[in-house]
Amino acid sequence: MDHRSAIRRLALPGAVLLALGGCTGGVAGKPGAAGLRDGLFPKLGNGGYDADHYSLVLDYDPARAHLTGSMTMDARATQDLSAFNLDFAGMEVTGATVDGRRADANRAGTELTLRPAEDLDEGARFRATVTYSGTPKTLTDQDGSHEGWLRTADGALALGEPTGSMAWFPSNNHPSDKATYDIAVTVPRGLRAVSNGELTSSVTNGGRTTYTWRTREPMASYLATVAIGAYDVTEGRTRSGIPFYDAVAPAARKETADVVGRLPEIVEWEREKFGPYPFSSTGVIVAPEGSAEYALETQNRPVVPADQLDTETLAHELAHQWFGDSVTPERWRDMWLNEGFATYAEWLWSEDHGGDSAQEHFDEEYAKDGSDAIWAFPPAAPPSAARVSDQPVYVRGAMVVHQLRRALGDDAFFALVRGWTKDRAHANASTEEFVRFVDERSSGKDLDDLWDTWLYGDGKPDSP
Ligand code: TRP
Ligand code: ZN
């Protein structure tokens, strides 16, 4: 899904495209690019099409760690296509079709190439299916984190930032191509499968239960999740009526109850700060202790390993629902737009709840020596994929946000933040677009020094 595609679609209605297709008959399509040339992850994503919807049907046997899957993607060709790629790591591909006809499937590394029986015309909507099975892989990312498919004592947990989703379903695995999802997961009776969006049915048949989840707001592939295992579920509504669905690993229930119980209050507080809640439901998945190395803002329902759960972390992951999940980075280098704001949300939470003020947090960070890791590179310029989740992206990112607040004053700053989340809701944004947005909305203020020093400058700024 691409907010620009709607414009192109309006300009060229189906009938015109059909007519053009007719005129160009005989001109062969070309293969779509194998990557989107993301500066940090050049092979992620694929060219030549734009995904609108994924429907995943998964069946998992925890005892054998065996997954059987089918992925159906509804997409639109953005060029005449003879073939196109999906990102997929491991497993075995057992079949592929495009528009119901068998398609050739070839694999090289994490690239899966589908060659339809007939070329696809630019603008054509098409449906691709891939069936697959095997034991999904745990991937080690360039930043050293383990993700993809993580086994737990009684089930599994799928986490995908930045690349891990390709371990359990083939997709256009880049944040710039968001799509809606249906995810159906069948597991042994007695276990649950928790995912993004809303649970629309759970049906038990012959000792196995199928949980069907529906995500109607566009989602980046790195935010898709499935948590399989015994989970205690609590449902309710926040004060303003947002439905929540919390799933907590039973062994962690007692020690996490207080923090999980504050979720509705945190979401309501964030609505006041950041604007309307962008999704149709919320909640949290408290995964078993030690099951994952990082918490993740999986859409609607962040995943937090029990041993990492505290109020600030929950506020951080929930803030990502606005910054990252609704307003999604255009490229991986724009990640500070996620982590800077989510870290700043922790500072704001502390400020409003009897802890240190944001200014005190800022001062504490600024006091760090010039050789400290937080000054290693400018927030919007991680030097390599290995550094995409390093301190400058988080801490110095939050310092940029704080400088902006100081320059504009509280009223203008919070109005601007709410304007940003509204303007870019369910879309993508780059650092350059953020800077332009801020500059346009704060006319009369010259923010060039702020950007040059805090956002783009190398090393520790000379003055706070
Ligand atoms: N987004 C996660 C969080 O803030 C952390 C994380 C995991 C991350 N993998 C990453 C951040 C890759 C940037 C890039 O809780
Ligand atoms: Zn974060």
Short mmCIF file of C-alpha atoms and ligand atoms in Angstrom, two decimals:
data_model
loop_
_atom_site.label_atom_id
_atom_site.label_comp_id
_atom_site.label_asym_id
_atom_site.label_seq_id
_atom_site.Cartn_x
_atom_site.Cartn_y
_atom_site.Cartn_z
CA MET A 1 0.00 0.00 0.00
CA ASP A 2 1.38 3.35 -0.94
CA HIS A 3 -0.29 6.71 -0.43
CA ARG A 4 1.10 7.85 -3.76
CA SER A 5 -0.49 4.92 -5.57
CA ALA A 6 -3.99 6.25 -4.92
CA ILE A 7 -3.12 9.31 -6.96
CA ARG A 8 -1.75 7.29 -9.83
CA ARG A 9 -4.84 5.09 -9.73
CA LEU A 10 -7.13 8.11 -10.01
CA ALA A 11 -5.16 9.47 -12.94
CA LEU A 12 -5.39 6.19 -14.85
CA PRO A 13 -8.72 4.44 -14.32
CA GLY A 14 -8.99 0.73 -15.11
CA ALA A 15 -10.56 1.22 -18.53
CA VAL A 16 -7.68 3.41 -19.68
CA LEU A 17 -5.16 0.92 -18.38
CA LEU A 18 -6.91 -1.88 -20.22
CA ALA A 19 -6.83 0.16 -23.42
CA LEU A 20 -3.13 0.92 -22.93
CA GLY A 21 -2.49 -2.76 -22.22
CA GLY A 22 -4.17 -3.57 -25.51
CA CYS A 23 -2.07 -1.09 -27.49
CA THR A 24 1.20 -2.30 -26.04
CA GLY A 25 0.37 -5.99 -26.68
CA GLY A 26 3.53 -7.89 -27.43
CA VAL A 27 5.88 -5.62 -25.50
CA ALA A 28 7.40 -7.86 -22.88
CA GLY A 29 7.45 -6.94 -19.20
CA LYS A 30 10.67 -6.84 -17.24
CA PRO A 31 11.53 -8.43 -13.89
CA GLY A 32 10.88 -6.22 -10.87
CA ALA A 33 13.94 -5.14 -8.90
CA ALA A 34 15.21 -7.52 -6.21
CA GLY A 35 15.52 -4.72 -3.66
CA LEU A 36 14.30 -1.19 -2.98
CA ARG A 37 17.82 0.24 -2.65
CA ASP A 38 17.33 1.08 1.00
CA GLY A 39 20.66 2.65 1.95
CA LEU A 40 21.08 0.35 4.96
CA PHE A 41 19.32 -2.78 3.69
CA PRO A 42 19.62 -2.74 -0.11
CA LYS A 43 18.03 -6.16 -0.65
CA LEU A 44 14.95 -5.61 1.49
CA GLY A 45 11.72 -5.05 -0.34
CA ASN A 46 11.19 -5.54 -4.05
CA GLY A 47 10.41 -3.38 -7.04
CA GLY A 48 7.63 -3.54 -9.62
CA TYR A 49 4.58 -3.95 -7.42
CA ASP A 50 2.79 -2.55 -4.44
CA ALA A 51 1.19 -4.91 -1.91
CA ASP A 52 -2.29 -4.07 -0.61
CA HIS A 53 -3.24 -7.09 1.46
CA TYR A 54 -1.74 -10.29 2.82
CA SER A 55 -3.73 -13.27 3.94
CA LEU A 56 -1.65 -15.74 5.94
CA VAL A 57 -2.92 -19.19 6.86
CA LEU A 58 -0.53 -20.89 9.25
CA ASP A 59 -0.54 -24.21 11.04
CA TYR A 60 2.05 -24.75 13.77
CA ASP A 61 3.07 -27.85 15.67
CA PRO A 62 5.22 -26.71 18.63
CA ALA A 63 6.46 -30.21 19.43
CA ARG A 64 8.18 -30.49 16.03
CA ALA A 65 8.63 -26.74 15.51
CA HIS A 66 6.93 -27.35 12.20
CA LEU A 67 5.04 -24.64 10.33
CA THR A 68 2.83 -25.10 7.30
CA GLY A 69 1.87 -21.84 5.66
CA SER A 70 0.13 -20.22 2.80
CA MET A 71 0.54 -16.56 1.88
CA THR A 72 -1.86 -14.81 -0.46
CA MET A 73 -0.86 -11.32 -1.54
CA ASP A 74 -3.14 -8.88 -3.35
CA ALA A 75 -0.99 -6.36 -5.13
CA ARG A 76 -0.80 -3.97 -8.05
CA ALA A 77 1.91 -3.97 -10.68
CA THR A 78 3.76 -0.65 -10.91
CA GLN A 79 5.46 -1.62 -14.18
CA ASP A 80 5.00 -4.23 -16.89
CA LEU A 81 6.25 -7.32 -15.09
CA SER A 82 7.63 -10.61 -16.36
CA ALA A 83 8.63 -11.66 -12.83
CA PHE A 84 8.79 -10.20 -9.34
CA ASN A 85 10.40 -11.03 -6.02
CA LEU A 86 9.30 -11.63 -2.46
CA ASP A 87 11.64 -11.67 0.55
CA PHE A 88 11.69 -15.08 2.21
CA ALA A 89 14.31 -16.82 4.37
CA GLY A 90 14.43 -20.57 4.94
CA MET A 91 11.49 -23.02 4.87
CA GLU A 92 10.58 -24.95 1.74
CA VAL A 93 8.37 -23.48 -0.97
CA THR A 94 5.83 -26.10 -2.03
CA GLY A 95 3.85 -24.16 -4.63
CA ALA A 96 3.13 -20.77 -6.15
CA THR A 97 0.40 -19.23 -8.29
CA VAL A 98 -0.34 -15.85 -9.81
CA ASP A 99 -4.00 -15.14 -10.56
CA GLY A 100 -4.78 -18.79 -10.04
CA ARG A 101 -2.26 -20.15 -12.54
CA ARG A 102 0.89 -21.97 -11.58
CA ALA A 103 3.92 -19.68 -11.38
CA ASP A 104 7.59 -20.67 -11.49
CA ALA A 105 9.30 -20.15 -8.15
CA ASN A 106 13.05 -19.71 -7.84
CA ARG A 107 15.11 -18.99 -4.77
CA ALA A 108 18.47 -17.34 -4.23
CA GLY A 109 19.38 -16.35 -0.69
CA THR A 110 16.42 -14.43 0.75
CA GLU A 111 14.98 -13.60 -2.67
CA LEU A 112 12.05 -15.67 -3.92
CA THR A 113 11.28 -14.95 -7.58
CA LEU A 114 7.84 -15.71 -9.02
CA ARG A 115 7.43 -15.84 -12.77
CA PRO A 116 3.74 -15.76 -13.72
CA ALA A 117 2.46 -17.76 -16.68
CA GLU A 118 1.72 -14.44 -18.38
CA ASP A 119 3.26 -11.00 -17.95
CA LEU A 120 1.44 -8.52 -15.74
CA ASP A 121 0.61 -5.11 -17.18
CA GLU A 122 1.50 -1.97 -15.32
CA GLY A 123 -1.45 -1.04 -13.13
CA ALA A 124 -2.88 -4.56 -13.11
CA ARG A 125 -4.16 -5.91 -9.83
CA PHE A 126 -3.02 -9.45 -9.22
CA ARG A 127 -3.09 -12.14 -6.57
CA ALA A 128 -0.03 -14.24 -5.76
CA THR A 129 -0.01 -17.27 -3.50
CA VAL A 130 2.93 -19.15 -2.03
CA THR A 131 2.60 -22.33 0.00
CA TYR A 132 5.45 -23.42 2.21
CA SER A 133 6.44 -25.65 5.11
CA GLY A 134 9.31 -26.51 7.40
CA THR A 135 10.91 -25.22 10.57
CA PRO A 136 11.08 -21.43 10.45
CA LYS A 137 14.46 -19.94 11.19
CA THR A 138 15.68 -17.73 13.95
CA LEU A 139 17.64 -15.02 12.13
CA THR A 140 20.60 -13.11 13.48
CA ASP A 141 20.42 -9.54 12.33
CA GLN A 142 23.33 -7.31 11.51
CA ASP A 143 22.69 -5.53 14.81
CA GLY A 144 23.26 -8.90 16.52
CA SER A 145 19.67 -9.45 17.65
CA HIS A 146 17.88 -12.76 17.25
CA GLU A 147 14.48 -12.53 15.66
CA GLY A 148 12.24 -14.05 13.04
CA TRP A 149 10.87 -17.21 14.60
CA LEU A 150 11.77 -17.72 18.26
CA ARG A 151 10.83 -20.99 19.95
CA THR A 152 9.47 -20.88 23.50
CA ALA A 153 8.91 -23.70 26.01
CA ASP A 154 5.37 -24.36 24.75
CA GLY A 155 5.10 -22.42 21.50
CA ALA A 156 6.80 -19.68 19.52
CA LEU A 157 7.09 -15.94 19.08
CA ALA A 158 7.54 -14.10 15.77
CA LEU A 159 9.42 -10.76 15.83
CA GLY A 160 10.60 -8.86 12.81
CA GLU A 161 12.52 -5.61 13.30
CA PRO A 162 14.28 -4.99 11.06
CA THR A 163 14.18 -8.09 8.83
CA GLY A 164 12.77 -11.11 10.72
CA SER A 165 9.29 -11.32 9.22
CA MET A 166 10.71 -13.05 6.15
CA ALA A 167 11.41 -16.08 8.37
CA TRP A 168 7.70 -16.90 8.60
CA PHE A 169 6.02 -15.41 5.53
CA PRO A 170 7.13 -14.18 2.10
CA SER A 171 6.40 -10.48 1.55
CA ASN A 172 7.57 -7.17 0.23
CA ASN A 173 9.59 -6.84 3.41
CA HIS A 174 10.23 -3.11 3.57
CA PRO A 175 8.46 -0.49 5.73
CA SER A 176 7.61 1.65 2.69
CA ASP A 177 5.04 -0.88 1.45
CA LYS A 178 2.35 -1.18 4.10
CA ALA A 179 -0.64 -3.49 3.69
CA THR A 180 -3.65 -4.88 5.55
CA TYR A 181 -3.49 -8.42 6.92
CA ASP A 182 -5.60 -11.44 7.74
CA ILE A 183 -3.64 -13.91 9.87
CA ALA A 184 -5.15 -17.31 10.73
CA VAL A 185 -3.12 -19.60 12.97
CA THR A 186 -3.97 -23.18 13.90
CA VAL A 187 -2.35 -24.57 17.06
CA PRO A 188 -2.94 -27.53 19.39
CA ARG A 189 -6.05 -27.12 21.51
CA GLY A 190 -5.21 -25.50 24.85
CA LEU A 191 -2.71 -23.09 23.34
CA ARG A 192 -3.48 -19.66 21.98
CA ALA A 193 -2.27 -17.77 18.95
CA VAL A 194 -2.23 -13.99 19.44
CA SER A 195 -1.53 -11.58 16.60
CA ASN A 196 -2.15 -8.03 15.36
CA GLY A 197 -5.53 -6.38 14.94
CA GLU A 198 -8.72 -7.97 16.21
CA LEU A 199 -9.60 -11.60 16.87
CA THR A 200 -12.54 -12.41 14.61
CA SER A 201 -12.99 -16.10 15.43
CA SER A 202 -11.55 -19.06 17.25
CA VAL A 203 -12.75 -22.47 16.17
CA THR A 204 -11.73 -25.82 17.65
CA ASN A 205 -11.83 -28.89 15.49
CA GLY A 206 -10.41 -32.31 16.31
CA GLY A 207 -7.91 -31.18 18.93
CA ARG A 208 -6.71 -28.06 17.10
CA THR A 209 -7.86 -24.47 17.39
CA THR A 210 -7.75 -21.84 14.64
CA TYR A 211 -7.47 -18.22 15.72
CA THR A 212 -8.27 -15.67 13.02
CA TRP A 213 -6.96 -12.11 13.34
CA ARG A 214 -7.78 -9.17 11.12
CA THR A 215 -5.71 -6.00 10.65
CA ARG A 216 -7.66 -3.37 8.75
CA GLU A 217 -5.24 -0.47 9.09
CA PRO A 218 -2.11 -0.65 6.91
CA MET A 219 0.82 -2.32 8.64
CA ALA A 220 4.53 -2.57 7.84
CA SER A 221 5.78 -6.16 7.63
CA TYR A 222 8.27 -5.67 10.49
CA LEU A 223 5.32 -5.03 12.82
CA ALA A 224 3.53 -8.33 12.16
CA THR A 225 3.61 -10.83 15.00
CA VAL A 226 2.30 -14.17 16.18
CA ALA A 227 2.65 -15.37 19.76
CA ILE A 228 1.81 -19.03 20.29
CA GLY A 229 1.58 -20.60 23.74
CA ALA A 230 -0.45 -20.67 26.91
CA TYR A 231 -1.51 -17.07 27.49
CA ASP A 232 -3.92 -15.51 29.97
CA VAL A 233 -6.17 -13.08 28.15
CA THR A 234 -7.84 -9.98 29.55
CA GLU A 235 -10.17 -7.88 27.41
CA GLY A 236 -11.82 -4.56 28.07
CA ARG A 237 -12.06 -0.98 26.93
CA THR A 238 -10.10 2.14 27.76
CA ARG A 239 -11.94 5.17 29.15
CA SER A 240 -12.52 6.55 25.64
CA GLY A 241 -13.71 3.16 24.41
CA ILE A 242 -10.68 1.64 22.64
CA PRO A 243 -10.92 -2.16 22.93
CA PHE A 244 -7.88 -3.80 24.48
CA TYR A 245 -6.75 -7.42 24.37
CA ASP A 246 -3.87 -8.30 26.70
CA ALA A 247 -2.16 -11.69 26.57
CA VAL A 248 0.21 -12.55 29.41
CA ALA A 249 2.42 -15.61 29.79
CA PRO A 250 0.97 -17.33 32.89
CA ALA A 251 4.29 -17.64 34.74
CA ALA A 252 4.68 -13.86 34.54
CA ARG A 253 1.15 -12.94 35.51
CA LYS A 254 1.69 -11.96 39.14
CA GLU A 255 4.76 -9.77 38.75
CA THR A 256 3.48 -8.00 35.62
CA ALA A 257 -0.14 -7.42 36.69
CA ASP A 258 0.42 -3.88 38.00
CA VAL A 259 2.15 -2.62 34.86
CA VAL A 260 -0.25 -4.37 32.47
CA GLY A 261 -3.15 -2.92 34.46
CA ARG A 262 -1.93 0.59 33.61
CA LEU A 263 -2.15 0.05 29.84
CA PRO A 264 -5.54 1.79 29.42
CA GLU A 265 -4.30 4.80 31.40
CA ILE A 266 -1.10 5.02 29.33
CA VAL A 267 -3.01 4.87 26.04
CA GLU A 268 -5.38 7.62 27.21
CA TRP A 269 -2.46 9.79 28.36
CA GLU A 270 -0.74 9.30 24.99
CA ARG A 271 -3.92 10.25 23.13
CA GLU A 272 -3.82 13.60 24.93
CA LYS A 273 -0.17 14.12 24.01
CA PHE A 274 -0.01 12.68 20.49
CA GLY A 275 -3.55 12.87 19.10
CA PRO A 276 -6.29 10.31 18.34
CA TYR A 277 -5.28 6.66 18.79
CA PRO A 278 -4.52 5.46 15.26
CA PHE A 279 -5.81 1.86 15.44
CA SER A 280 -9.01 -0.03 16.15
CA SER A 281 -7.66 -1.89 19.17
CA THR A 282 -4.77 -1.97 21.61
CA GLY A 283 -3.21 -4.28 24.20
CA VAL A 284 0.07 -5.97 25.00
CA ILE A 285 1.61 -9.42 24.64
CA VAL A 286 3.76 -10.18 27.68
CA ALA A 287 5.93 -12.97 26.31
CA PRO A 288 7.64 -15.55 28.53
CA GLU A 289 10.72 -14.35 30.36
CA GLY A 290 13.83 -14.75 28.21
CA SER A 291 11.86 -15.53 25.04
CA ALA A 292 13.11 -12.46 23.15
CA GLU A 293 16.01 -10.04 23.34
CA TYR A 294 13.99 -6.94 22.61
CA ALA A 295 10.53 -5.53 23.08
CA LEU A 296 8.76 -4.56 19.87
CA GLU A 297 5.94 -2.21 18.97
CA THR A 298 4.06 -4.86 16.98
CA GLN A 299 0.98 -3.13 15.60
CA ASN A 300 -2.00 -2.74 17.95
CA ARG A 301 -0.33 -4.93 20.54
CA PRO A 302 3.36 -4.56 21.44
CA VAL A 303 5.35 -7.62 22.51
CA VAL A 304 7.32 -7.20 25.72
CA PRO A 305 9.28 -10.11 27.24
CA ALA A 306 8.23 -10.43 30.89
CA ASP A 307 11.72 -9.62 32.17
CA GLN A 308 11.74 -6.29 30.27
CA LEU A 309 8.31 -5.03 31.27
CA ASP A 310 8.06 -1.81 33.23
CA THR A 311 5.82 1.24 32.90
CA GLU A 312 8.34 3.28 30.89
CA THR A 313 8.91 0.44 28.43
CA LEU A 314 5.18 -0.03 27.99
CA ALA A 315 4.74 3.72 27.44
CA HIS A 316 7.61 3.57 24.90
CA GLU A 317 6.12 0.66 22.92
CA LEU A 318 2.63 2.15 22.98
CA ALA A 319 3.97 5.54 21.82
CA HIS A 320 5.30 3.70 18.77
CA GLN A 321 1.69 3.08 17.73
CA TRP A 322 1.74 6.75 16.64
CA PHE A 323 5.46 6.97 15.82
CA GLY A 324 6.44 4.00 13.69
CA ASP A 325 3.25 2.03 13.30
CA SER A 326 0.89 4.72 12.02
CA VAL A 327 3.57 7.16 10.77
CA THR A 328 6.09 4.68 9.39
CA PRO A 329 9.66 5.44 8.28
CA GLU A 330 10.18 5.63 4.54
CA ARG A 331 13.64 4.06 4.87
CA TRP A 332 15.52 2.37 7.69
CA ARG A 333 17.73 5.40 8.24
CA ASP A 334 14.62 7.36 9.26
CA MET A 335 14.29 5.12 12.30
CA TRP A 336 15.04 8.00 14.71
CA LEU A 337 11.53 9.27 13.87
CA ASN A 338 10.36 6.12 15.69
CA GLU A 339 12.87 5.77 18.48
CA GLY A 340 13.47 9.45 19.17
CA PHE A 341 9.76 10.08 19.73
CA ALA A 342 9.21 6.83 21.66
CA THR A 343 12.14 7.65 23.95
CA TYR A 344 10.82 11.18 24.34
CA ALA A 345 7.46 9.65 25.33
CA GLU A 346 9.28 7.98 28.26
CA TRP A 347 10.70 11.35 29.31
CA LEU A 348 7.26 12.95 29.06
CA TRP A 349 5.68 10.13 31.04
CA SER A 350 8.25 10.59 33.76
CA GLU A 351 7.70 14.36 33.76
CA ASP A 352 3.93 14.00 34.13
CA HIS A 353 4.12 11.26 36.77
CA GLY A 354 6.35 12.58 39.47
CA GLY A 355 9.70 11.58 37.97
CA ASP A 356 12.45 13.63 36.34
CA SER A 357 11.33 16.28 33.86
CA ALA A 358 12.20 15.93 30.18
CA GLN A 359 14.72 18.74 30.71
CA GLU A 360 16.38 16.74 33.50
CA HIS A 361 16.54 13.68 31.26
CA PHE A 362 18.05 15.83 28.54
CA ASP A 363 20.61 17.35 30.94
CA GLU A 364 21.62 13.95 32.22
CA GLU A 365 22.30 12.78 28.65
CA TYR A 366 24.03 16.00 27.65
CA ALA A 367 26.42 15.63 30.59
CA LYS A 368 27.86 12.50 28.97
CA ASP A 369 31.41 12.79 27.73
CA GLY A 370 32.05 13.65 24.08
CA SER A 371 33.40 10.13 23.56
CA ASP A 372 30.15 8.51 24.75
CA ALA A 373 28.26 6.19 22.36
CA ILE A 374 25.27 8.56 22.22
CA TRP A 375 27.35 10.99 20.11
CA ALA A 376 28.73 8.31 17.75
CA PHE A 377 26.75 9.50 14.72
CA PRO A 378 23.91 11.90 13.89
CA PRO A 379 20.48 10.38 14.68
CA ALA A 380 19.32 10.27 11.07
CA ALA A 381 22.55 8.79 9.70
CA PRO A 382 23.32 5.33 11.11
CA PRO A 383 26.59 4.43 9.36
CA SER A 384 25.58 0.80 8.73
CA ALA A 385 22.78 -1.71 9.21
CA ALA A 386 24.55 -2.98 12.33
CA ARG A 387 24.03 0.42 13.99
CA VAL A 388 20.36 1.01 13.19
CA SER A 389 19.26 0.42 16.80
CA ASP A 390 22.21 2.17 18.50
CA GLN A 391 21.98 4.89 21.16
CA PRO A 392 22.15 7.96 18.88
CA VAL A 393 18.92 6.83 17.19
CA TYR A 394 17.14 6.66 20.55
CA VAL A 395 18.74 9.13 22.92
CA ARG A 396 20.02 11.77 20.58
CA GLY A 397 16.79 11.34 18.60
CA ALA A 398 14.88 12.26 21.78
CA MET A 399 17.24 15.21 22.28
CA VAL A 400 16.27 16.54 18.83
CA VAL A 401 12.63 16.35 19.86
CA HIS A 402 13.38 18.13 23.12
CA GLN A 403 15.27 20.92 21.37
CA LEU A 404 12.27 21.39 19.13
CA ARG A 405 10.02 21.69 22.16
CA ARG A 406 12.33 24.30 23.67
CA ALA A 407 12.47 26.27 20.43
CA LEU A 408 8.70 26.31 19.88
CA GLY A 409 7.31 26.36 23.39
CA ASP A 410 4.94 23.72 24.79
CA ASP A 411 1.71 24.80 23.10
CA ALA A 412 3.15 25.07 19.61
CA PHE A 413 5.27 21.94 20.09
CA PHE A 414 2.39 19.67 21.10
CA ALA A 415 0.15 21.14 18.41
CA LEU A 416 2.88 20.38 15.90
CA VAL A 417 3.30 16.79 17.12
CA ARG A 418 -0.44 16.20 16.86
CA GLY A 419 -0.43 17.81 13.43
CA TRP A 420 2.34 15.44 12.31
CA THR A 421 0.60 12.27 13.50
CA LYS A 422 -2.60 13.47 11.82
CA ASP A 423 -0.99 14.56 8.56
CA ARG A 424 0.94 11.30 8.15
CA ALA A 425 -1.48 8.84 9.76
CA HIS A 426 -1.20 5.35 8.19
CA ALA A 427 1.42 6.58 5.73
CA ASN A 428 5.22 6.84 5.51
CA ALA A 429 7.57 9.69 6.27
CA SER A 430 11.22 10.51 5.79
CA THR A 431 13.48 12.73 7.88
CA GLU A 432 13.48 15.36 5.13
CA GLU A 433 9.69 15.40 5.11
CA PHE A 434 9.62 15.84 8.86
CA VAL A 435 12.03 18.77 8.70
CA ARG A 436 9.98 20.38 5.93
CA PHE A 437 6.74 19.83 7.86
CA VAL A 438 8.17 21.45 10.99
CA ASP A 439 9.70 24.36 9.06
CA GLU A 440 6.40 25.05 7.28
CA ARG A 441 4.36 24.97 10.48
CA SER A 442 6.69 27.11 12.54
CA SER A 443 7.11 30.06 10.24
CA GLY A 444 8.92 32.92 11.88
CA LYS A 445 11.30 30.54 13.64
CA ASP A 446 14.62 29.80 12.06
CA LEU A 447 15.35 26.22 13.00
CA ASP A 448 18.35 25.74 10.70
CA ASP A 449 20.85 25.76 13.57
CA LEU A 450 18.78 23.25 15.49
CA TRP A 451 18.68 20.84 12.54
CA ASP A 452 22.34 21.36 11.63
CA THR A 453 23.55 20.84 15.17
CA TRP A 454 21.22 18.29 16.72
CA LEU A 455 19.87 16.31 13.79
CA TYR A 456 22.66 16.37 11.22
CA GLY A 457 25.78 17.41 13.16
CA ASP A 458 28.66 15.05 13.99
CA GLY A 459 29.74 14.65 17.60
CA LYS A 460 28.55 16.26 20.81
CA PRO A 461 27.03 19.71 20.24
CA ASP A 462 29.01 22.54 21.86
CA SER A 463 26.16 23.84 23.95
CA PRO A 464 22.96 22.29 25.30
N1 TRP B 1 11.87 -0.95 18.18
C1 TRP B 1 12.27 -1.74 19.33
C2 TRP B 1 11.91 -0.93 20.56
O1 TRP B 1 12.10 0.22 20.58
C3 TRP B 1 13.73 -2.07 19.36
C4 TRP B 1 14.36 -2.62 18.12
C5 TRP B 1 14.48 -3.92 17.79
C6 TRP B 1 14.89 -1.89 17.02
N2 TRP B 1 15.05 -4.07 16.57
C7 TRP B 1 15.33 -2.85 16.08
C8 TRP B 1 15.05 -0.54 16.73
C9 TRP B 1 15.87 -2.47 14.85
C10 TRP B 1 15.59 -0.16 15.50
C11 TRP B 1 15.98 -1.12 14.57
O2 TRP B 1 11.46 -1.40 21.54
ZN ZN B 2 11.42 1.81 20.41
#
